Amino acid sequence: MFDKLSSYWGQGIGRPLDPQQPVLAATPLNSVPYTGPPPPQNNNVSPMPTVIDPSPPLRNQPALVFLPSHSTEDDWDKVLIASRHGVGVTGSAALGKVGPVLGTIDIGESKESYLFRVSLPGVVRDRNLFTCDAEPSGNILIRGITSTGHKKVIKNSMTFEMQTQNLCPPGKFSVSFKLPGPVNHLQLNGTFQTDGVFEGIVRKKLP
């Protein structure tokens, strides 16, 4: 009987499970990839079918990057440079939930200049509190203060207790992004539109 079982197992055929013996799930103590020669083929056993994932790998998809609240400016600049056309939002602009989004941008290009439009609802339009600066490399940095999101609002001598607070919280903010190419940072013109959009035009740095 033992010779028959040894011959049966030696042919590469798996040992049948004993229905009376429970199956135990055990974690191996060590696992090392096998680097030896391939095992001999058994003609009596059908090969396992190869499963191919039909979904292509994701590339160039939109993404969000969350940094600690105390990240350095160098860390922030490295993320923006690596993301090429990424947009960096800090301060109260990063805390908005529902409602008009603060910091969304559109960028246009002509032969001589770049055009950018930034959504800035609820931003204080005071020249002493709002700045937009351009660097020769094409980096744009916008800083300001938002006036929305207060728990109490006083209008026409009346005090309102806000029941919802979905707009951007009050406080300082910054929005930074990079234009497609270098610019003449001294030739930047920006204006606030009536719909809460800040529009800027900056001249390209021509060779």
PDB file of C-alpha atoms in Angstrom, residues 3-204:
ATOM      1  CA  ASP A   3       4.613   1.616  -2.419  1.00  0.00           C
ATOM      2  CA  LYS A   4       1.479   2.481  -4.352  1.00  0.00           C
ATOM      3  CA  LEU A   5       1.098   5.806  -2.523  1.00  0.00           C
ATOM      4  CA  SER A   6       4.772   6.677  -3.027  1.00  0.00           C
ATOM      5  CA  SER A   7       4.478   5.951  -6.745  1.00  0.00           C
ATOM      6  CA  TYR A   8       1.266   7.983  -6.887  1.00  0.00           C
ATOM      7  CA  TRP A   9       2.841  11.030  -5.220  1.00  0.00           C
ATOM      8  CA  GLY A  10       6.145  10.709  -7.073  1.00  0.00           C
ATOM      9  CA  GLN A  11       4.431  11.243 -10.423  1.00  0.00           C
ATOM     10  CA  GLY A  12       3.811  14.870  -9.522  1.00  0.00           C
ATOM     11  CA  ILE A  13       0.147  14.350  -8.690  1.00  0.00           C
ATOM     12  CA  GLY A  14      -0.996  16.255  -5.654  1.00  0.00           C
ATOM     13  CA  ARG A  15      -1.872  14.360  -2.515  1.00  0.00           C
ATOM     14  CA  PRO A  16      -5.661  14.176  -2.031  1.00  0.00           C
ATOM     15  CA  LEU A  17      -7.055  16.003   1.005  1.00  0.00           C
ATOM     16  CA  ASP A  18      -8.368  13.949   3.866  1.00  0.00           C
ATOM     17  CA  PRO A  19     -11.961  15.064   4.456  1.00  0.00           C
ATOM     18  CA  GLN A  20     -11.588  14.131   8.121  1.00  0.00           C
ATOM     19  CA  GLN A  21      -8.538  16.386   8.591  1.00  0.00           C
ATOM     20  CA  PRO A  22      -9.192  20.118   9.123  1.00  0.00           C
ATOM     21  CA  VAL A  23      -7.427  22.620   6.883  1.00  0.00           C
ATOM     22  CA  LEU A  24      -5.158  25.035   8.754  1.00  0.00           C
ATOM     23  CA  ALA A  25      -4.100  28.457   7.438  1.00  0.00           C
ATOM     24  CA  ALA A  26      -0.525  28.981   8.604  1.00  0.00           C
ATOM     25  CA  THR A  27       1.793  31.922   7.940  1.00  0.00           C
ATOM     26  CA  PRO A  28       5.226  30.846   6.623  1.00  0.00           C
ATOM     27  CA  LEU A  29       8.218  31.622   8.798  1.00  0.00           C
ATOM     28  CA  ASN A  30      10.279  32.750   5.826  1.00  0.00           C
ATOM     29  CA  SER A  31       9.565  33.338   2.155  1.00  0.00           C
ATOM     30  CA  VAL A  32      12.342  33.551  -0.445  1.00  0.00           C
ATOM     31  CA  PRO A  33      11.741  33.843  -4.226  1.00  0.00           C
ATOM     32  CA  TYR A  34      12.654  30.626  -6.079  1.00  0.00           C
ATOM     33  CA  THR A  35      15.607  31.198  -8.426  1.00  0.00           C
ATOM     34  CA  GLY A  36      16.371  27.605  -9.486  1.00  0.00           C
ATOM     35  CA  PRO A  37      15.481  25.817 -12.710  1.00  0.00           C
ATOM     36  CA  PRO A  38      11.815  25.587 -13.673  1.00  0.00           C
ATOM     37  CA  PRO A  39       9.956  22.508 -12.365  1.00  0.00           C
ATOM     38  CA  PRO A  40       9.314  19.630 -14.819  1.00  0.00           C
ATOM     39  CA  GLN A  41       6.102  19.794 -16.766  1.00  0.00           C
ATOM     40  CA  ASN A  42       3.424  17.205 -16.065  1.00  0.00           C
ATOM     41  CA  ASN A  43       1.437  16.313 -19.149  1.00  0.00           C
ATOM     42  CA  ASN A  44      -1.467  15.081 -17.035  1.00  0.00           C
ATOM     43  CA  VAL A  45      -2.026  18.492 -15.419  1.00  0.00           C
ATOM     44  CA  SER A  46      -3.534  21.358 -17.399  1.00  0.00           C
ATOM     45  CA  PRO A  47      -1.582  24.641 -17.117  1.00  0.00           C
ATOM     46  CA  MET A  48      -3.175  27.464 -15.200  1.00  0.00           C
ATOM     47  CA  PRO A  49      -4.665  30.120 -17.497  1.00  0.00           C
ATOM     48  CA  THR A  50      -2.836  33.438 -17.660  1.00  0.00           C
ATOM     49  CA  VAL A  51      -4.961  36.299 -16.390  1.00  0.00           C
ATOM     50  CA  ILE A  52      -4.290  39.614 -18.142  1.00  0.00           C
ATOM     51  CA  ASP A  53      -5.585  42.812 -16.605  1.00  0.00           C
ATOM     52  CA  PRO A  54      -7.416  44.611 -19.450  1.00  0.00           C
ATOM     53  CA  SER A  55      -7.291  47.993 -17.714  1.00  0.00           C
ATOM     54  CA  PRO A  56      -4.310  50.133 -18.806  1.00  0.00           C
ATOM     55  CA  PRO A  57      -2.133  51.780 -16.143  1.00  0.00           C
ATOM     56  CA  LEU A  58      -3.244  55.230 -15.091  1.00  0.00           C
ATOM     57  CA  ARG A  59      -1.050  58.041 -16.300  1.00  0.00           C
ATOM     58  CA  ASN A  60      -1.369  61.806 -16.304  1.00  0.00           C
ATOM     59  CA  GLN A  61      -4.480  61.723 -14.150  1.00  0.00           C
ATOM     60  CA  PRO A  62      -5.557  64.636 -11.936  1.00  0.00           C
ATOM     61  CA  ALA A  63      -4.328  64.282  -8.372  1.00  0.00           C
ATOM     62  CA  LEU A  64      -4.256  66.057  -5.035  1.00  0.00           C
ATOM     63  CA  VAL A  65      -1.157  66.320  -2.867  1.00  0.00           C
ATOM     64  CA  PHE A  66      -1.586  66.988   0.858  1.00  0.00           C
ATOM     65  CA  LEU A  67       1.383  68.407   2.781  1.00  0.00           C
ATOM     66  CA  PRO A  68       1.761  68.900   6.537  1.00  0.00           C
ATOM     67  CA  SER A  69       0.660  72.292   7.804  1.00  0.00           C
ATOM     68  CA  HIS A  70       4.249  73.185   8.715  1.00  0.00           C
ATOM     69  CA  SER A  71       5.909  72.307   5.413  1.00  0.00           C
ATOM     70  CA  THR A  72       8.808  74.522   4.372  1.00  0.00           C
ATOM     71  CA  GLU A  73       8.762  76.729   1.300  1.00  0.00           C
ATOM     72  CA  ASP A  74      11.449  74.512  -0.245  1.00  0.00           C
ATOM     73  CA  ASP A  75       9.194  71.437   0.068  1.00  0.00           C
ATOM     74  CA  TRP A  76       6.310  73.389  -1.455  1.00  0.00           C
ATOM     75  CA  ASP A  77       8.438  74.629  -4.373  1.00  0.00           C
ATOM     76  CA  LYS A  78       9.727  71.105  -5.097  1.00  0.00           C
ATOM     77  CA  VAL A  79       6.170  69.769  -5.344  1.00  0.00           C
ATOM     78  CA  LEU A  80       5.133  72.547  -7.729  1.00  0.00           C
ATOM     79  CA  ILE A  81       8.216  72.050  -9.909  1.00  0.00           C
ATOM     80  CA  ALA A  82       7.693  68.282 -10.070  1.00  0.00           C
ATOM     81  CA  SER A  83       4.031  68.667 -10.992  1.00  0.00           C
ATOM     82  CA  ARG A  84       4.831  71.086 -13.849  1.00  0.00           C
ATOM     83  CA  HIS A  85       1.385  72.655 -14.229  1.00  0.00           C
ATOM     84  CA  GLY A  86       0.376  72.087 -10.592  1.00  0.00           C
ATOM     85  CA  VAL A  87      -1.378  74.652  -8.420  1.00  0.00           C
ATOM     86  CA  GLY A  88      -0.438  75.220  -4.774  1.00  0.00           C
ATOM     87  CA  VAL A  89      -3.067  76.448  -2.304  1.00  0.00           C
ATOM     88  CA  THR A  90      -2.281  77.260   1.336  1.00  0.00           C
ATOM     89  CA  GLY A  91      -3.923  78.870   4.358  1.00  0.00           C
ATOM     90  CA  SER A  92      -7.671  79.376   4.504  1.00  0.00           C
ATOM     91  CA  ALA A  93      -7.933  78.684   0.752  1.00  0.00           C
ATOM     92  CA  ALA A  94      -7.136  75.020   1.482  1.00  0.00           C
ATOM     93  CA  LEU A  95      -9.965  74.688   4.022  1.00  0.00           C
ATOM     94  CA  GLY A  96     -12.943  75.479   1.778  1.00  0.00           C
ATOM     95  CA  LYS A  97     -15.460  72.639   1.394  1.00  0.00           C
ATOM     96  CA  VAL A  98     -18.692  73.404  -0.453  1.00  0.00           C
ATOM     97  CA  GLY A  99     -19.485  76.441  -2.545  1.00  0.00           C
ATOM     98  CA  PRO A 100     -17.317  78.576  -4.842  1.00  0.00           C
ATOM     99  CA  VAL A 101     -13.837  77.097  -5.028  1.00  0.00           C
ATOM    100  CA  LEU A 102     -11.026  79.483  -4.196  1.00  0.00           C
ATOM    101  CA  GLY A 103      -7.895  79.155  -6.311  1.00  0.00           C
ATOM    102  CA  THR A 104      -9.113  77.400  -9.472  1.00  0.00           C
ATOM    103  CA  ILE A 105      -7.317  78.783 -12.516  1.00  0.00           C
ATOM    104  CA  ASP A 106      -7.446  78.997 -16.303  1.00  0.00           C
ATOM    105  CA  ILE A 107      -4.334  79.798 -18.374  1.00  0.00           C
ATOM    106  CA  GLY A 108      -4.228  81.144 -21.926  1.00  0.00           C
ATOM    107  CA  GLU A 109      -1.379  81.934 -24.297  1.00  0.00           C
ATOM    108  CA  SER A 110      -0.776  84.224 -27.258  1.00  0.00           C
ATOM    109  CA  LYS A 111       2.372  84.927 -29.255  1.00  0.00           C
ATOM    110  CA  GLU A 112       3.463  87.708 -26.900  1.00  0.00           C
ATOM    111  CA  SER A 113       1.769  87.111 -23.521  1.00  0.00           C
ATOM    112  CA  TYR A 114       0.164  84.732 -21.046  1.00  0.00           C
ATOM    113  CA  LEU A 115      -3.319  85.197 -19.622  1.00  0.00           C
ATOM    114  CA  PHE A 116      -4.437  83.651 -16.327  1.00  0.00           C
ATOM    115  CA  ARG A 117      -7.749  83.827 -14.511  1.00  0.00           C
ATOM    116  CA  VAL A 118      -8.061  82.837 -10.856  1.00  0.00           C
ATOM    117  CA  SER A 119     -11.315  82.280  -8.973  1.00  0.00           C
ATOM    118  CA  LEU A 120     -11.131  84.394  -5.795  1.00  0.00           C
ATOM    119  CA  PRO A 121     -14.642  84.711  -4.343  1.00  0.00           C
ATOM    120  CA  GLY A 122     -14.840  86.540  -1.040  1.00  0.00           C
ATOM    121  CA  VAL A 123     -11.323  88.000  -1.283  1.00  0.00           C
ATOM    122  CA  VAL A 124     -10.731  91.482   0.125  1.00  0.00           C
ATOM    123  CA  ARG A 125      -9.929  93.815  -2.787  1.00  0.00           C
ATOM    124  CA  ASP A 126      -7.581  96.105  -0.937  1.00  0.00           C
ATOM    125  CA  ARG A 127      -4.210  96.865  -2.536  1.00  0.00           C
ATOM    126  CA  ASN A 128      -2.620  96.827   0.898  1.00  0.00           C
ATOM    127  CA  LEU A 129      -3.953  93.332   1.604  1.00  0.00           C
ATOM    128  CA  PHE A 130      -3.841  91.726  -1.852  1.00  0.00           C
ATOM    129  CA  THR A 131      -0.741  91.127  -3.984  1.00  0.00           C
ATOM    130  CA  CYS A 132       0.047  89.288  -7.205  1.00  0.00           C
ATOM    131  CA  ASP A 133       3.721  88.801  -8.084  1.00  0.00           C
ATOM    132  CA  ALA A 134       5.443  87.156 -11.045  1.00  0.00           C
ATOM    133  CA  GLU A 135       8.943  85.684 -11.222  1.00  0.00           C
ATOM    134  CA  PRO A 136      11.086  85.525 -14.390  1.00  0.00           C
ATOM    135  CA  SER A 137      10.698  81.732 -14.404  1.00  0.00           C
ATOM    136  CA  GLY A 138       6.924  82.090 -14.802  1.00  0.00           C
ATOM    137  CA  ASN A 139       5.935  81.418 -11.198  1.00  0.00           C
ATOM    138  CA  ILE A 140       2.873  83.376 -10.062  1.00  0.00           C
ATOM    139  CA  LEU A 141       2.180  83.993  -6.372  1.00  0.00           C
ATOM    140  CA  ILE A 142      -1.096  85.505  -5.166  1.00  0.00           C
ATOM    141  CA  ARG A 143      -1.615  86.447  -1.527  1.00  0.00           C
ATOM    142  CA  GLY A 144      -4.551  87.986   0.246  1.00  0.00           C
ATOM    143  CA  ILE A 145      -7.263  87.710   2.882  1.00  0.00           C
ATOM    144  CA  THR A 146     -10.747  86.203   2.610  1.00  0.00           C
ATOM    145  CA  SER A 147     -13.735  87.884   4.243  1.00  0.00           C
ATOM    146  CA  THR A 148     -16.225  84.987   4.086  1.00  0.00           C
ATOM    147  CA  GLY A 149     -16.969  82.130   6.471  1.00  0.00           C
ATOM    148  CA  HIS A 150     -17.644  84.125   9.643  1.00  0.00           C
ATOM    149  CA  LYS A 151     -19.964  82.711  12.311  1.00  0.00           C
ATOM    150  CA  LYS A 152     -21.609  86.137  12.709  1.00  0.00           C
ATOM    151  CA  VAL A 153     -22.309  88.657   9.953  1.00  0.00           C
ATOM    152  CA  ILE A 154     -23.405  92.243  10.594  1.00  0.00           C
ATOM    153  CA  LYS A 155     -25.378  93.874   7.779  1.00  0.00           C
ATOM    154  CA  ASN A 156     -27.507  97.040   7.930  1.00  0.00           C
ATOM    155  CA  SER A 157     -27.198  97.218  11.727  1.00  0.00           C
ATOM    156  CA  MET A 158     -28.440  93.639  12.016  1.00  0.00           C
ATOM    157  CA  THR A 159     -26.482  90.679  13.379  1.00  0.00           C
ATOM    158  CA  PHE A 160     -26.929  87.341  11.629  1.00  0.00           C
ATOM    159  CA  GLU A 161     -25.994  83.994  13.173  1.00  0.00           C
ATOM    160  CA  MET A 162     -24.815  81.885  10.244  1.00  0.00           C
ATOM    161  CA  GLN A 163     -26.572  78.506  10.097  1.00  0.00           C
ATOM    162  CA  THR A 164     -24.207  77.115   7.462  1.00  0.00           C
ATOM    163  CA  GLN A 165     -20.552  77.884   6.777  1.00  0.00           C
ATOM    164  CA  ASN A 166     -19.637  76.378   3.412  1.00  0.00           C
ATOM    165  CA  LEU A 167     -17.677  79.323   2.028  1.00  0.00           C
ATOM    166  CA  CYS A 168     -13.938  79.684   2.461  1.00  0.00           C
ATOM    167  CA  PRO A 169     -13.021  80.439   6.110  1.00  0.00           C
ATOM    168  CA  PRO A 170     -11.713  83.934   6.893  1.00  0.00           C
ATOM    169  CA  GLY A 171      -7.974  84.453   7.014  1.00  0.00           C
ATOM    170  CA  LYS A 172      -4.837  84.736   4.946  1.00  0.00           C
ATOM    171  CA  PHE A 173      -4.327  82.591   1.868  1.00  0.00           C
ATOM    172  CA  SER A 174      -1.923  82.080  -1.021  1.00  0.00           C
ATOM    173  CA  VAL A 175      -2.305  80.625  -4.499  1.00  0.00           C
ATOM    174  CA  SER A 176       0.795  79.744  -6.513  1.00  0.00           C
ATOM    175  CA  PHE A 177       1.187  78.220  -9.957  1.00  0.00           C
ATOM    176  CA  LYS A 178       3.589  78.212 -12.886  1.00  0.00           C
ATOM    177  CA  LEU A 179       2.998  79.533 -16.386  1.00  0.00           C
ATOM    178  CA  PRO A 180       4.160  77.461 -19.382  1.00  0.00           C
ATOM    179  CA  GLY A 181       7.306  79.562 -19.915  1.00  0.00           C
ATOM    180  CA  PRO A 182       9.504  82.422 -18.665  1.00  0.00           C
ATOM    181  CA  VAL A 183       8.041  85.905 -18.493  1.00  0.00           C
ATOM    182  CA  ASN A 184       8.996  89.547 -18.179  1.00  0.00           C
ATOM    183  CA  HIS A 185       7.932  89.841 -14.546  1.00  0.00           C
ATOM    184  CA  LEU A 186       7.939  93.653 -14.680  1.00  0.00           C
ATOM    185  CA  GLN A 187       5.160  93.680 -17.295  1.00  0.00           C
ATOM    186  CA  LEU A 188       2.285  92.191 -15.291  1.00  0.00           C
ATOM    187  CA  ASN A 189      -1.167  93.753 -15.309  1.00  0.00           C
ATOM    188  CA  GLY A 190      -3.946  92.385 -13.093  1.00  0.00           C
ATOM    189  CA  THR A 191      -7.551  93.398 -12.488  1.00  0.00           C
ATOM    190  CA  PHE A 192     -10.441  92.079 -10.410  1.00  0.00           C
ATOM    191  CA  GLN A 193     -13.585  91.259 -12.358  1.00  0.00           C
ATOM    192  CA  THR A 194     -17.069  91.796 -10.925  1.00  0.00           C
ATOM    193  CA  ASP A 195     -17.665  88.019 -10.790  1.00  0.00           C
ATOM    194  CA  GLY A 196     -14.870  87.441  -8.272  1.00  0.00           C
ATOM    195  CA  VAL A 197     -12.287  86.384 -10.861  1.00  0.00           C
ATOM    196  CA  PHE A 198      -8.822  87.928 -10.852  1.00  0.00           C
ATOM    197  CA  GLU A 199      -7.406  88.274 -14.363  1.00  0.00           C
ATOM    198  CA  GLY A 200      -3.726  88.826 -15.110  1.00  0.00           C
ATOM    199  CA  ILE A 201      -1.741  89.333 -18.314  1.00  0.00           C
ATOM    200  CA  VAL A 202       2.040  89.085 -18.317  1.00  0.00           C
ATOM    201  CA  ARG A 203       4.417  89.462 -21.245  1.00  0.00           C
ATOM    202  CA  LYS A 204       6.529  86.531 -22.357  1.00  0.00           C
TER     203      LYS A 204
END
